[in-house]
CSV table of C-alpha atoms and ligand atoms in Angstrom, one decimal:
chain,number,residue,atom,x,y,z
A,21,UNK,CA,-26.8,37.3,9.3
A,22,UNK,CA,-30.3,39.3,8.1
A,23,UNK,CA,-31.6,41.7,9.6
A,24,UNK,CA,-35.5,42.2,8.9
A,25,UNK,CA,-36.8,46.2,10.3
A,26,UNK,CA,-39.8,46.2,11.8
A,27,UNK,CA,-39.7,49.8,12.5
A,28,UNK,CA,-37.3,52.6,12.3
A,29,UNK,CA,-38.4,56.2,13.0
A,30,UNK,CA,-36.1,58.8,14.2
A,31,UNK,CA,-36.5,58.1,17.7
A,32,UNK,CA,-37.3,54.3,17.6
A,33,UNK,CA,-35.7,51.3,16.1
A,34,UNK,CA,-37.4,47.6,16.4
A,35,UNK,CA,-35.7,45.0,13.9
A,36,UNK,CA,-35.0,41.2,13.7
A,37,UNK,CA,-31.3,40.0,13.4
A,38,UNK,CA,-31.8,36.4,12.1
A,39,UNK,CA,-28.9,33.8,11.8
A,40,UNK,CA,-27.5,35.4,15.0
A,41,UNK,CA,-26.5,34.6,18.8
A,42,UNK,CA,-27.2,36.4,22.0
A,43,UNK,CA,-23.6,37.3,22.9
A,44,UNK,CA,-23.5,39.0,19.2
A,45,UNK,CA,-26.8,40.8,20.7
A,46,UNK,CA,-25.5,42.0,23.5
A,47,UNK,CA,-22.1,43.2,22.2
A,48,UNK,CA,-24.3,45.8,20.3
A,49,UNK,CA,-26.4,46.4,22.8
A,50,UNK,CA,-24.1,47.5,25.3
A,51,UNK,CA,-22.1,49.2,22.3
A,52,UNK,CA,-24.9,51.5,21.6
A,53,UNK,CA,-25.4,52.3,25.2
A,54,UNK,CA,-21.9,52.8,26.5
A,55,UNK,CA,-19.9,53.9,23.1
A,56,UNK,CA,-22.4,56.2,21.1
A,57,UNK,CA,-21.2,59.4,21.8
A,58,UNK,CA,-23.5,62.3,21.9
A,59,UNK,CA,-23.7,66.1,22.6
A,60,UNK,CA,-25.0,67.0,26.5
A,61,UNK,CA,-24.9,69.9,29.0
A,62,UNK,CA,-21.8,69.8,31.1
A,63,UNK,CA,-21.1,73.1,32.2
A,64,UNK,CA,-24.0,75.5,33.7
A,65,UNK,CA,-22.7,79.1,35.1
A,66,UNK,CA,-25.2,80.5,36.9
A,67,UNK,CA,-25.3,84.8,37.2
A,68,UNK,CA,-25.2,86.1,40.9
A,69,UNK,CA,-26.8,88.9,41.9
A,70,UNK,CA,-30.0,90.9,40.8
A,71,UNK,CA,-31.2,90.7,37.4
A,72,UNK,CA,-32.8,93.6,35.6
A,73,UNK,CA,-35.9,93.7,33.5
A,74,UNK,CA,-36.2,96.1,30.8
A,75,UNK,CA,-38.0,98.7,33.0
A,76,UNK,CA,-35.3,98.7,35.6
A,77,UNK,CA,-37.6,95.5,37.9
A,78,UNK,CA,-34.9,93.8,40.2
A,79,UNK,CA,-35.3,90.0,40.2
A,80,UNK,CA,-33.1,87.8,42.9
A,81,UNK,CA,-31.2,85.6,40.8
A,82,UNK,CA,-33.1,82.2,43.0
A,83,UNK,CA,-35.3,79.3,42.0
A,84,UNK,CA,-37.1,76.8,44.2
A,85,UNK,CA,-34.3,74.1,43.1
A,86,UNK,CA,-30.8,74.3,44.6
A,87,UNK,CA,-28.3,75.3,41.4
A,88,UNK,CA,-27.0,71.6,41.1
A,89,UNK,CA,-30.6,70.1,40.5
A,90,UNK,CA,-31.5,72.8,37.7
A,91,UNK,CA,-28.0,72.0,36.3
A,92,UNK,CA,-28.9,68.8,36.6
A,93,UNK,CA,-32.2,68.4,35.1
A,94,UNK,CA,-30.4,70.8,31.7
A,95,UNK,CA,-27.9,68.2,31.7
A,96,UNK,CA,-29.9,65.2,30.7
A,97,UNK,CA,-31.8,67.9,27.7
A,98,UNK,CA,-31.7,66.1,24.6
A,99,UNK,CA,-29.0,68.1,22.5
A,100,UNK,CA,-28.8,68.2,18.9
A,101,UNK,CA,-25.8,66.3,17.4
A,102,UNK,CA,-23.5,65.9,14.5
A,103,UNK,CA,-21.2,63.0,14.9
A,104,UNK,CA,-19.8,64.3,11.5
A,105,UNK,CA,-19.1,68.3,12.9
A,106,UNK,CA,-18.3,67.6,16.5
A,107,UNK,CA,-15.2,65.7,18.4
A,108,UNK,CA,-14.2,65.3,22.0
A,109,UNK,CA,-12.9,68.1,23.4
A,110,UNK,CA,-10.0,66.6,25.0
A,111,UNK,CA,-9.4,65.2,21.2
A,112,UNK,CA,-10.2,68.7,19.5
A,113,UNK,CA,-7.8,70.8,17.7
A,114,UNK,CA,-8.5,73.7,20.2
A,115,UNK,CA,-6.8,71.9,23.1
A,116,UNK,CA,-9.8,71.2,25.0
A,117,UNK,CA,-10.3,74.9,25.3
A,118,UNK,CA,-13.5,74.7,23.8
A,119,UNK,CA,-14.9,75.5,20.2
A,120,UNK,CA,-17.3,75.2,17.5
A,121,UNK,CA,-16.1,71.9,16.6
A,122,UNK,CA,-16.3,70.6,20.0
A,123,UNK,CA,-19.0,72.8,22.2
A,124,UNK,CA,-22.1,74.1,21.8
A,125,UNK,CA,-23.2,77.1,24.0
A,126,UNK,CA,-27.0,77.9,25.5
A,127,UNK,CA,-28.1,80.9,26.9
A,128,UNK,CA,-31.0,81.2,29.2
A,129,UNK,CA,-32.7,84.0,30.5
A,130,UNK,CA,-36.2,84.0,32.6
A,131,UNK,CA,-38.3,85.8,34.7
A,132,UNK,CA,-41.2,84.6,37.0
A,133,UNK,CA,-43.6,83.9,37.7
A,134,UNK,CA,-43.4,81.2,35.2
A,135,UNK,CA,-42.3,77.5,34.2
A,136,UNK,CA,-38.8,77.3,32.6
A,137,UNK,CA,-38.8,74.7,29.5
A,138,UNK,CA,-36.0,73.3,27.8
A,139,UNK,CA,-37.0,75.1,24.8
A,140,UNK,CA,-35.8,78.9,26.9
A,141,UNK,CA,-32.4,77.5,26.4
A,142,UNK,CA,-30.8,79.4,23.1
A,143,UNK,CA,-27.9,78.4,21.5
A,144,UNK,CA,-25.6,81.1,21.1
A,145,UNK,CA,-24.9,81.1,17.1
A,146,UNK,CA,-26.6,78.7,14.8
A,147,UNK,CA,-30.2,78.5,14.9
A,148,UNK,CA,-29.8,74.6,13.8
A,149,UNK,CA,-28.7,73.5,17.5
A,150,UNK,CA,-32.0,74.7,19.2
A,151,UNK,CA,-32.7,71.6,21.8
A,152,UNK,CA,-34.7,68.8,20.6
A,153,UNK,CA,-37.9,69.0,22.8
A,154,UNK,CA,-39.1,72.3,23.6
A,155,UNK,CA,-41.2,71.0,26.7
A,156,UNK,CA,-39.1,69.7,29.1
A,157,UNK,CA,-40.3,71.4,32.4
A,158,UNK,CA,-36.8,72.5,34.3
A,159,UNK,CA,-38.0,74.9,37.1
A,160,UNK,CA,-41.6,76.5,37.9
A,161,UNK,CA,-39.9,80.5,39.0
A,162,UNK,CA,-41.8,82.2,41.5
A,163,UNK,CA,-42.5,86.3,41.6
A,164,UNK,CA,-39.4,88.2,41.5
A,165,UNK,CA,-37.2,85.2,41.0
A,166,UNK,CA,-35.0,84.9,37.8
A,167,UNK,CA,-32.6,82.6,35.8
A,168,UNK,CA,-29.4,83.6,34.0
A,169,UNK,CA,-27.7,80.8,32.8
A,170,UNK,CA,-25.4,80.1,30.2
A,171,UNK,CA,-24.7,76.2,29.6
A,172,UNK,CA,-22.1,74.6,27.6
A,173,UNK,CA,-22.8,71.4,25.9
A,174,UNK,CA,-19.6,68.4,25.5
A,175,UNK,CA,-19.5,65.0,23.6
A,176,UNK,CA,-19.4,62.1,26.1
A,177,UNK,CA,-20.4,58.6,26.0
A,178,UNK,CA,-22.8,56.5,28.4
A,179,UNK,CA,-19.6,55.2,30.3
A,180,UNK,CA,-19.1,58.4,31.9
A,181,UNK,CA,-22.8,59.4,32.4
A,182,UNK,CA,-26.1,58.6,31.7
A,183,UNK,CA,-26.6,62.1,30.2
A,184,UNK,CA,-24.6,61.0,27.1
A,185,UNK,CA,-26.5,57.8,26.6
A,186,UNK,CA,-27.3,57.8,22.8
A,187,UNK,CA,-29.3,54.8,22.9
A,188,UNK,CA,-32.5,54.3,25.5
A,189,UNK,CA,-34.3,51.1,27.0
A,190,UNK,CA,-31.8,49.4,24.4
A,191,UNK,CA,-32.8,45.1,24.9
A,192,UNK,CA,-33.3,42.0,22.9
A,193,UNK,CA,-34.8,38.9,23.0
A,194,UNK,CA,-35.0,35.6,21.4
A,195,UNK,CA,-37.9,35.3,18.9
A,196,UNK,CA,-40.5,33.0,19.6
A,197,UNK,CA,-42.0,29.9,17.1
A,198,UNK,CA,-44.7,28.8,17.9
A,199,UNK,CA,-45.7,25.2,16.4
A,200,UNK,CA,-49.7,24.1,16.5
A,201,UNK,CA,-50.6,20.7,15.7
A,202,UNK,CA,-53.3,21.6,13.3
A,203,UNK,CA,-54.4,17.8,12.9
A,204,UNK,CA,-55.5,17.9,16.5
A,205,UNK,CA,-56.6,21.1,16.9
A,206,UNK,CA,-60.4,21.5,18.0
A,207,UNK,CA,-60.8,25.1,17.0
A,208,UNK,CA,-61.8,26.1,20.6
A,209,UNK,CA,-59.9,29.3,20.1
A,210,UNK,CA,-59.4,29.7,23.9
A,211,UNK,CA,-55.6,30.5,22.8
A,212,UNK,CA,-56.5,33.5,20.5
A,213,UNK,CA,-58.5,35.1,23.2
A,214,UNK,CA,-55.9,34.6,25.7
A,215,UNK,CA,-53.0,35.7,24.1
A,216,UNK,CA,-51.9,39.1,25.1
A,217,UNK,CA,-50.4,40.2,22.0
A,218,UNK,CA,-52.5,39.2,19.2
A,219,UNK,CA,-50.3,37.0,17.8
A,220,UNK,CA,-52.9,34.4,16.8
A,221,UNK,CA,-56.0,34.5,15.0
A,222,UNK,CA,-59.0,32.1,13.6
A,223,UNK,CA,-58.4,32.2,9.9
A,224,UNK,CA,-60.0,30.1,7.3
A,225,UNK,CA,-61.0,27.6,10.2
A,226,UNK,CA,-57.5,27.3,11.1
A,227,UNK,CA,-55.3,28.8,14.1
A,228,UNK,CA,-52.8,30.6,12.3
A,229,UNK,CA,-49.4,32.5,13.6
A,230,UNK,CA,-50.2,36.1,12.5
A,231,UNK,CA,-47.9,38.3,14.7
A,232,UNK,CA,-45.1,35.8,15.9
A,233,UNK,CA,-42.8,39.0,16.4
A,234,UNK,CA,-45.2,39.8,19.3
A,235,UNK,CA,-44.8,37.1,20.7
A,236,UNK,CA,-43.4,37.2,24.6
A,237,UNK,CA,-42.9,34.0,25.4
A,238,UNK,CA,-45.5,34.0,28.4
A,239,UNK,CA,-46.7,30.4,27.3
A,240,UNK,CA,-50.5,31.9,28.1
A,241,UNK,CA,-51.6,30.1,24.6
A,242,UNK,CA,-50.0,26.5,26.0
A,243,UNK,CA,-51.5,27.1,29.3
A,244,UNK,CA,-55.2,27.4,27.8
A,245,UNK,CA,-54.9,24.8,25.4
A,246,UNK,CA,-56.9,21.5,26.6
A,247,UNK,CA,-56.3,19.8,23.7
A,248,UNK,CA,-52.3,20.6,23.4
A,249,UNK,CA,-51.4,21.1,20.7
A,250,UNK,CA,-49.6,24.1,21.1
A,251,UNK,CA,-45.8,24.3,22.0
A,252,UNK,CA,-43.8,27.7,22.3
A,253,UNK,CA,-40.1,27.3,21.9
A,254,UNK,CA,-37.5,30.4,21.6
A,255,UNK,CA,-35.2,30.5,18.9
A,256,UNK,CA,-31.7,32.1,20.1
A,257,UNK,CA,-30.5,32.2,16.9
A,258,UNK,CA,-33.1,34.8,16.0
A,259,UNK,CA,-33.1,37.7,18.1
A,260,UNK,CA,-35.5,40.4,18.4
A,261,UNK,CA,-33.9,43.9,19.2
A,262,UNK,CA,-35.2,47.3,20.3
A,263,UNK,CA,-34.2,50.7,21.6
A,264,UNK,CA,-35.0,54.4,21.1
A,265,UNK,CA,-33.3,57.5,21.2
A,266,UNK,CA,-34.2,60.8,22.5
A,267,UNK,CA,-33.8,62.5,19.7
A,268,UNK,CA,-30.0,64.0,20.0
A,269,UNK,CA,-29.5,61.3,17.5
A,270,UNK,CA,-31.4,59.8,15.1
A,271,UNK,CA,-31.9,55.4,15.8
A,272,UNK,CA,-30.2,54.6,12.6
A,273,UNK,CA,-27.5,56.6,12.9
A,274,UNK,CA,-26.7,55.3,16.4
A,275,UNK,CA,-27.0,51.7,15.1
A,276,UNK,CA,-24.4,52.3,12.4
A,277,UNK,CA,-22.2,53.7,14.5
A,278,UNK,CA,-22.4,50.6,17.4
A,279,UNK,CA,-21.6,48.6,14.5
A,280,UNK,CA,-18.8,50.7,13.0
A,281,UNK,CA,-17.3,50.9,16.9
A,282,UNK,CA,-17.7,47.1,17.4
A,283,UNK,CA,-15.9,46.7,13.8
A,284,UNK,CA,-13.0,49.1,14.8
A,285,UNK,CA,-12.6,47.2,17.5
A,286,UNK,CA,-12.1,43.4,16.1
A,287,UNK,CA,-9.9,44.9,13.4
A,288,UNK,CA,-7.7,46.3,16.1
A,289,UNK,CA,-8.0,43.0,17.6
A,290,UNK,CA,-6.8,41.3,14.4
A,291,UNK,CA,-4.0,43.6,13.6
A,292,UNK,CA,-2.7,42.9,17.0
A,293,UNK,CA,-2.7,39.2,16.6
A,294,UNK,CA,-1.7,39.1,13.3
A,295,UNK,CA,1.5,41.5,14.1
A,296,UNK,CA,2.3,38.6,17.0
A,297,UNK,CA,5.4,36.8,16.3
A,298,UNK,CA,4.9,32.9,15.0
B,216,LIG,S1,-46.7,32.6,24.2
B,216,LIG,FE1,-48.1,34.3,25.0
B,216,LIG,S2,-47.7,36.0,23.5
B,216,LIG,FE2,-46.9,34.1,22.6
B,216,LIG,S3,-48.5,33.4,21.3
B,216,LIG,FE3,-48.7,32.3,23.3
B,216,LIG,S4,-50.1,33.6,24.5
B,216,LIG,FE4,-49.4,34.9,22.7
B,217,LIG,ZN1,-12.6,72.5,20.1
């Protein structure tokens, strides 16, 4: 098996596992989605009661949203994590009571009239676990409304909830080869300026195959071709995978660790069956 990357930024990975199968494919696909853990808001307290401003202006401690949709929308925040630092909590040495190693703690305090962003949340301690993207809209807070929050951030994985879904859009599919009969190709070019992607191109007074990992299979280039001399077949033994993150994890990080889980998991497997009795 080869992989071949295409692109891997912090947020995105694209890549081309060669030599491979689709169940292998989906195995990490539904690895990275369900298993990853990451860090997410899990517990919002909200204050009761007036706030105060510094000059002694009470605020009614309202928004426009009822309390479970602002929790809500600071639950699915992308939250910095450290697979390295942080455990579960129900695994952590502080009996799930809640600590450094396992919880991160925001603070949020606004006053309208104004828009609250994901960016008002502050953690409470290290600078380092600020949230990922500042401008996430939560709540627009009208005149003499106010927020006082303070949220508490968990590790969890995408089986319990989509908020602790490392890995986003995460698909594949098979890689496409496309074959031209250059003998009997007229030139016409009909297929280059029908195909969607760019994957063809005039070249040298030849169709060539520039971009075939563009390809998506939509047989548009067969479908234009009088002459016919274009077939596109998919290869499932070369598989074409993508998914992104939002940013509580960086995309390689969350591959290594779908492939550490899924190896974990087969060596289990074989210790087990290798313990059996003959
Ligand atoms: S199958 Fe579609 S995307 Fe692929 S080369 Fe042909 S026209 Fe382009
Ligand atoms: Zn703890």
């Amino acid at each position: 098996m080869k992989i071949d990357i295409i692109e891997m930024t912090p947020t995105k990975a694209e890549f081309v596992i060669n030599d491979t199968n689709p169940a292998f494919a989906n195995a990490l696909r539904r690895t990275i989605v369900a298993d990853v853990p990451k860090m997410a808001i899990d517990n919002v307290e909200f204050h009761l009661g007036p706030i105060m401003d510094e000059k002694g202006t009470a605020f009614e401690s309202v928004s426009p949203m009822f309390d479970e949709i602002v929790a809500h929308r600071l639950s699915m925040v992308p939250v910095p994590t450290d697979l390295e630092l942080f455990k579960f909590r129900s695994q952590c040495s502080c009996n799930g009571e809640g600590c450094p190693s396992c919880t991160i703690m925001y603070s949020l305090n606004k006053k309208g009239p104004c828009t609250v962003y994901s960016g008002d949340l502050e953690p409470v301690g290290d600078s380092k676990l600020r949230v990922k993207d500042d401008l996430i809209p939560i709540v627009k807070l009208a005149d003499d409304q106010a927020l006082l929050v303070y949220a508490t951030a968990e590790l969890g994985t995408g089986k319990q909830h989509a908020k602790w879904q490392a890995a986003m859009g995460a698909g594949y599919r098979y890689f496409g080869r496309i074959e031209i009969n250059h003998a009997k190709c007229d030139l016409g070019g009909s297929c280059v300026k029908v195909c969607p992607k760019g994957v063809l191109a005039k070249e040298d007074r030849k169709i060539v195959v520039k971009h075939p990992e563009k390809c998506n299979l939509c047989n548009s280039c067969v479908d234009v071709c009088d002459a016919g001399v274009i077939k596109v077949l998919s290869d499932p033994s070369k598989i074409l995978f993508r998914f992104e993150t939002d940013g509580s994890l960086q995309a390689k990080e969350v591959l290594l660790r779908g492939l550490r889980t899924l190896e974990e998991r087969f060596e289990n497997l074989r210790e087990q069956v290798s313990s059996l009795e003959e």
